[in-house]
DNA sequence: CGGCCTCTTGAATTATCTCAAATAATGTGG
DNA sequence: CCACATTATTTGAGATAATTCAAGAGGCCG
C-alpha cells in the first residue's frame, strides 16, 4: 500500500506532517523500487534526492520546462508572476510538506517564478518517474487528481476573500491560513516565524505595505497578536476568525 | 480516436466550438459504446441525455453529491457560494462548451450552487460512466488533468487581476474574458448578449453596482463600447486590453 | 398605461493609497 | 562586539478611488 494514500486525506492534514518521508504526500515517488514491499519504510528519513536552496535563489523560472516536482522539506518559497510592467505579482507560498509543480503537469511548463524566502531544503521528484508510476498505479492518479482539485478550491477561496474583504479581514485570513500551515497543534494561541515580509504580504493581499502595517498595529493594540518583526504570536485566534469572516456584501 | 483529444488543445479553443457533439470536450462520454469505432460520429447532433433548465432554476446545490458532470449546450450558468452572513459570493460563470463539476471529481461533492441565468440546455454525463471510462482510457485521464490544470491557471489569473486592478481595469478584463468565451470570430469589434446583470458583475469583480455602472458609462463616453442593457458591443478591444492590463504596483 | 425592476447618476462619506518622515531591525566591516 | 550603513517597519497627514445612500431614468410586462 502507498503511504500517502492511507495516511493523508486532506491538504491541511499532510501539511501538518513534515520531516518524515513516510508522511510525504508523494512518498511513493521517492521509493519507486519499493512500492510493493513493506521495506520502503526502512528507507525513511534517508533524504533521497534532497537539495538545498539559499535565500533568494530561484527554484523555477517562469515558462521553464517541467523537469521535476518539488516538495518543500524545510524553509519556504514564494511564487510570483511578472506583470507587463515588470511588477511582481505574488501568487502563493509553499511551506514544508507542500508540492510545487502539480499545476504544470499537463502543460509541462511552469507558470511563474519560484524563489526561496529563506534557506530551504526540498526534494526533487523527476516528472518522468512520476508519470511512469502514474500510468502503473491508479492510486497515484487519484492523488494527483486530489491535489489538483484541492488546489482549485483553495485558489477559489482565496479569490473570494480578497475580492470581498476589508484590509483587516484579509490580513486575519492570511495569518490564520499561514499559521494553520506552519503550526502543528492548533490550540488557542500559536507562535511562528513568518518568513514573508510586509511588502510581500501586501502584494499577496492586494494592499499596500502601509495598510498592512496599520492592520498589524490595530490587531496588536487590541491584543489579538504579538508581532515584533517576523516573530508572530496569535493570542486570540477566535477573534481573528470573526474578523476574517466578516464579509462585505456587494 | 477520441475527438476531444484530437480537436481541442486549450480551454479557449473548445469554448469557441459549441453545438456539435463531435466538438464537445467530453464527446467520448456521450458515446461510450462507440469509442472504438468511427460510427460514433454518426450519432453527432443527436442531443443524447440533453436536458433543459429554466432561468432561475438550480442545476446543483452546495454540498450535493456529484452524480454527473454537466456540459452547457446553450444559455449560461453562474456558480456561487453563500457566506456565513447568507450573502451570495459569485465564483464563476459557465457558457456553451464548458464543463461543470470537474473540480468536484475527487471529493465527489459539489462546492457551491449552480443556477441558470437564462433558459439553458445542457448535457448530463453520469460520473460513474466517466470514471469507468477514465480507468479504461488514458486519454480521458489526460483530458481531466488538463481541465483541472487549466482551471487552476484561470482561477489564479483571475485572482491576480482582481487583487491588483482598478475598477475600470477589472471590468475591461471581465468583458474581454466573456466576449472571448461567447463570440467565435475575434476581429476588432464584437457584439454579444450578456446574461449577467450589473449586480452579478459587481459581485463577481468585488465592486459595487454603482462602480460597475460608472465604469460602463466611462467606457461608453470614450466610445470603447456600446451597452444598452444586456446588449454589449465592444468597439475597441485594443483600448480595453490596454486598460485591462494596467496593473497597479502594490 | 402604470408598476416593477434594473440601471444610471449625484453628493457626501469612508477606506485605502500616496508620499514622507521617524523608528526599528538587520547586516557588514573593522 | 561595536559603529555604521542598509533595509524593513511603523506612523502621520493629505489625496483619491470606491462606497453608501438616495433620487431619477429607462425598460419590460401584465
mmCIF file with all atom_site columns, C-alpha atoms in Angstrom, chain A residues 103-189:
data_model
loop_
_atom_site.group_PDB
_atom_site.id
_atom_site.type_symbol
_atom_site.label_atom_id
_atom_site.label_alt_id
_atom_site.label_comp_id
_atom_site.label_asym_id
_atom_site.label_entity_id
_atom_site.label_seq_id
_atom_site.pdbx_PDB_ins_code
_atom_site.Cartn_x
_atom_site.Cartn_y
_atom_site.Cartn_z
_atom_site.occupancy
_atom_site.B_iso_or_equiv
_atom_site.pdbx_formal_charge
_atom_site.auth_seq_id
_atom_site.auth_comp_id
_atom_site.auth_asym_id
_atom_site.auth_atom_id
_atom_site.pdbx_PDB_model_num
ATOM 1  C CA . UNK A 1 103 ? -0.426  22.575 -11.786 1.00 0.00 ? 103 UNK A CA 1
ATOM 2  C CA . UNK A 1 104 ? 2.179   22.315 -14.545 1.00 0.00 ? 104 UNK A CA 1
ATOM 3  C CA . UNK A 1 105 ? 1.667   18.583 -15.069 1.00 0.00 ? 105 UNK A CA 1
ATOM 4  C CA . UNK A 1 106 ? -0.425  18.959 -18.150 1.00 0.00 ? 106 UNK A CA 1
ATOM 5  C CA . UNK A 1 107 ? 1.274   21.843 -19.930 1.00 0.00 ? 107 UNK A CA 1
ATOM 6  C CA . UNK A 1 108 ? 4.675   20.574 -18.790 1.00 0.00 ? 108 UNK A CA 1
ATOM 7  C CA . UNK A 1 109 ? 5.686   24.192 -18.336 1.00 0.00 ? 109 UNK A CA 1
ATOM 8  C CA . UNK A 1 110 ? 5.927   26.022 -15.046 1.00 0.00 ? 110 UNK A CA 1
ATOM 9  C CA . UNK A 1 111 ? 3.821   29.138 -14.813 1.00 0.00 ? 111 UNK A CA 1
ATOM 10 C CA . UNK A 1 112 ? 5.509   31.739 -12.656 1.00 0.00 ? 112 UNK A CA 1
ATOM 11 C CA . UNK A 1 113 ? 8.818   32.060 -10.839 1.00 0.00 ? 113 UNK A CA 1
ATOM 12 C CA . UNK A 1 114 ? 9.569   30.253 -7.597  1.00 0.00 ? 114 UNK A CA 1
ATOM 13 C CA . UNK A 1 115 ? 12.146  31.668 -5.182  1.00 0.00 ? 115 UNK A CA 1
ATOM 14 C CA . UNK A 1 116 ? 13.337  30.814 -1.666  1.00 0.00 ? 116 UNK A CA 1
ATOM 15 C CA . UNK A 1 117 ? 12.277  33.183 1.116   1.00 0.00 ? 117 UNK A CA 1
ATOM 16 C CA . UNK A 1 118 ? 14.913  31.669 3.405   1.00 0.00 ? 118 UNK A CA 1
ATOM 17 C CA . UNK A 1 119 ? 17.351  28.785 3.235   1.00 0.00 ? 119 UNK A CA 1
ATOM 18 C CA . UNK A 1 120 ? 15.200  25.923 2.115   1.00 0.00 ? 120 UNK A CA 1
ATOM 19 C CA . UNK A 1 121 ? 15.542  22.163 1.739   1.00 0.00 ? 121 UNK A CA 1
ATOM 20 C CA . UNK A 1 122 ? 13.435  20.355 -0.802  1.00 0.00 ? 122 UNK A CA 1
ATOM 21 C CA . UNK A 1 123 ? 13.054  17.006 -2.517  1.00 0.00 ? 123 UNK A CA 1
ATOM 22 C CA . UNK A 1 124 ? 13.310  16.633 -6.255  1.00 0.00 ? 124 UNK A CA 1
ATOM 23 C CA . UNK A 1 125 ? 10.997  14.177 -7.993  1.00 0.00 ? 125 UNK A CA 1
ATOM 24 C CA . UNK A 1 126 ? 11.723  13.723 -11.703 1.00 0.00 ? 126 UNK A CA 1
ATOM 25 C CA . UNK A 1 127 ? 8.490   14.133 -13.610 1.00 0.00 ? 127 UNK A CA 1
ATOM 26 C CA . UNK A 1 128 ? 9.393   11.165 -15.795 1.00 0.00 ? 128 UNK A CA 1
ATOM 27 C CA . UNK A 1 129 ? 9.391   8.912  -12.777 1.00 0.00 ? 129 UNK A CA 1
ATOM 28 C CA . UNK A 1 130 ? 6.178   10.481 -11.641 1.00 0.00 ? 130 UNK A CA 1
ATOM 29 C CA . UNK A 1 131 ? 4.423   9.913  -14.945 1.00 0.00 ? 131 UNK A CA 1
ATOM 30 C CA . UNK A 1 132 ? 5.750   6.421  -15.347 1.00 0.00 ? 132 UNK A CA 1
ATOM 31 C CA . UNK A 1 133 ? 4.407   5.450  -11.961 1.00 0.00 ? 133 UNK A CA 1
ATOM 32 C CA . UNK A 1 134 ? 1.176   7.323  -12.562 1.00 0.00 ? 134 UNK A CA 1
ATOM 33 C CA . UNK A 1 135 ? 0.494   5.035  -15.508 1.00 0.00 ? 135 UNK A CA 1
ATOM 34 C CA . UNK A 1 136 ? 1.164   1.950  -13.438 1.00 0.00 ? 136 UNK A CA 1
ATOM 35 C CA . UNK A 1 137 ? -0.652  2.866  -10.262 1.00 0.00 ? 137 UNK A CA 1
ATOM 36 C CA . UNK A 1 138 ? -4.184  4.154  -10.093 1.00 0.00 ? 138 UNK A CA 1
ATOM 37 C CA . UNK A 1 139 ? -3.683  5.344  -6.531  1.00 0.00 ? 139 UNK A CA 1
ATOM 38 C CA . UNK A 1 140 ? -1.142  7.892  -7.650  1.00 0.00 ? 140 UNK A CA 1
ATOM 39 C CA . UNK A 1 141 ? -3.522  9.181  -10.246 1.00 0.00 ? 141 UNK A CA 1
ATOM 40 C CA . UNK A 1 142 ? -6.118  9.624  -7.537  1.00 0.00 ? 142 UNK A CA 1
ATOM 41 C CA . UNK A 1 143 ? -3.577  11.540 -5.524  1.00 0.00 ? 143 UNK A CA 1
ATOM 42 C CA . UNK A 1 144 ? -2.768  13.860 -8.401  1.00 0.00 ? 144 UNK A CA 1
ATOM 43 C CA . UNK A 1 145 ? -6.423  14.473 -9.045  1.00 0.00 ? 145 UNK A CA 1
ATOM 44 C CA . UNK A 1 146 ? -6.982  15.245 -5.401  1.00 0.00 ? 146 UNK A CA 1
ATOM 45 C CA . UNK A 1 147 ? -4.126  17.698 -5.227  1.00 0.00 ? 147 UNK A CA 1
ATOM 46 C CA . UNK A 1 148 ? -5.387  19.441 -8.340  1.00 0.00 ? 148 UNK A CA 1
ATOM 47 C CA . UNK A 1 149 ? -8.997  19.596 -7.112  1.00 0.00 ? 149 UNK A CA 1
ATOM 48 C CA . UNK A 1 150 ? -7.968  20.889 -3.722  1.00 0.00 ? 150 UNK A CA 1
ATOM 49 C CA . UNK A 1 151 ? -5.708  23.458 -5.301  1.00 0.00 ? 151 UNK A CA 1
ATOM 50 C CA . UNK A 1 152 ? -8.672  24.750 -7.296  1.00 0.00 ? 152 UNK A CA 1
ATOM 51 C CA . UNK A 1 153 ? -10.840 25.026 -4.210  1.00 0.00 ? 153 UNK A CA 1
ATOM 52 C CA . UNK A 1 154 ? -8.066  26.782 -2.293  1.00 0.00 ? 154 UNK A CA 1
ATOM 53 C CA . UNK A 1 155 ? -7.396  29.309 -5.020  1.00 0.00 ? 155 UNK A CA 1
ATOM 54 C CA . UNK A 1 156 ? -11.104 29.949 -5.374  1.00 0.00 ? 156 UNK A CA 1
ATOM 55 C CA . UNK A 1 157 ? -11.460 30.537 -1.654  1.00 0.00 ? 157 UNK A CA 1
ATOM 56 C CA . UNK A 1 158 ? -8.572  32.983 -1.714  1.00 0.00 ? 158 UNK A CA 1
ATOM 57 C CA . UNK A 1 159 ? -10.206 34.720 -4.633  1.00 0.00 ? 159 UNK A CA 1
ATOM 58 C CA . UNK A 1 160 ? -13.456 35.085 -2.750  1.00 0.00 ? 160 UNK A CA 1
ATOM 59 C CA . UNK A 1 161 ? -11.825 36.551 0.285   1.00 0.00 ? 161 UNK A CA 1
ATOM 60 C CA . UNK A 1 162 ? -9.594  39.047 -1.461  1.00 0.00 ? 162 UNK A CA 1
ATOM 61 C CA . UNK A 1 163 ? -12.471 40.330 -3.528  1.00 0.00 ? 163 UNK A CA 1
ATOM 62 C CA . UNK A 1 164 ? -14.924 40.896 -0.749  1.00 0.00 ? 164 UNK A CA 1
ATOM 63 C CA . UNK A 1 165 ? -12.915 41.522 2.406   1.00 0.00 ? 165 UNK A CA 1
ATOM 64 C CA . UNK A 1 166 ? -11.554 44.619 4.108   1.00 0.00 ? 166 UNK A CA 1
ATOM 65 C CA . UNK A 1 167 ? -7.838  45.063 4.723   1.00 0.00 ? 167 UNK A CA 1
ATOM 66 C CA . UNK A 1 168 ? -8.094  43.797 8.306   1.00 0.00 ? 168 UNK A CA 1
ATOM 67 C CA . UNK A 1 169 ? -10.186 40.807 7.271   1.00 0.00 ? 169 UNK A CA 1
ATOM 68 C CA . UNK A 1 170 ? -7.674  39.927 4.551   1.00 0.00 ? 170 UNK A CA 1
ATOM 69 C CA . UNK A 1 171 ? -4.784  40.046 6.981   1.00 0.00 ? 171 UNK A CA 1
ATOM 70 C CA . UNK A 1 172 ? -6.690  37.990 9.550   1.00 0.00 ? 172 UNK A CA 1
ATOM 71 C CA . UNK A 1 173 ? -7.413  35.356 6.904   1.00 0.00 ? 173 UNK A CA 1
ATOM 72 C CA . UNK A 1 174 ? -3.807  35.372 5.815   1.00 0.00 ? 174 UNK A CA 1
ATOM 73 C CA . UNK A 1 175 ? -2.442  34.916 9.324   1.00 0.00 ? 175 UNK A CA 1
ATOM 74 C CA . UNK A 1 176 ? -4.849  32.111 10.136  1.00 0.00 ? 176 UNK A CA 1
ATOM 75 C CA . UNK A 1 177 ? -4.050  30.384 6.853   1.00 0.00 ? 177 UNK A CA 1
ATOM 76 C CA . UNK A 1 178 ? -0.305  30.609 7.339   1.00 0.00 ? 178 UNK A CA 1
ATOM 77 C CA . UNK A 1 179 ? -0.421  29.594 10.982  1.00 0.00 ? 179 UNK A CA 1
ATOM 78 C CA . UNK A 1 180 ? -2.539  26.592 10.086  1.00 0.00 ? 180 UNK A CA 1
ATOM 79 C CA . UNK A 1 181 ? 0.062   25.534 7.559   1.00 0.00 ? 181 UNK A CA 1
ATOM 80 C CA . UNK A 1 182 ? 3.069   26.159 9.801   1.00 0.00 ? 182 UNK A CA 1
ATOM 81 C CA . UNK A 1 183 ? 1.963   25.114 13.251  1.00 0.00 ? 183 UNK A CA 1
ATOM 82 C CA . UNK A 1 184 ? 1.086   21.541 14.158  1.00 0.00 ? 184 UNK A CA 1
ATOM 83 C CA . UNK A 1 185 ? -1.061  21.815 17.244  1.00 0.00 ? 185 UNK A CA 1
ATOM 84 C CA . UNK A 1 186 ? -3.913  24.249 16.975  1.00 0.00 ? 186 UNK A CA 1
ATOM 85 C CA . UNK A 1 187 ? -4.865  25.283 20.470  1.00 0.00 ? 187 UNK A CA 1
ATOM 86 C CA . UNK A 1 188 ? -5.927  28.781 21.398  1.00 0.00 ? 188 UNK A CA 1
ATOM 87 C CA . UNK A 1 189 ? -2.699  30.656 20.780  1.00 0.00 ? 189 UNK A CA 1
#
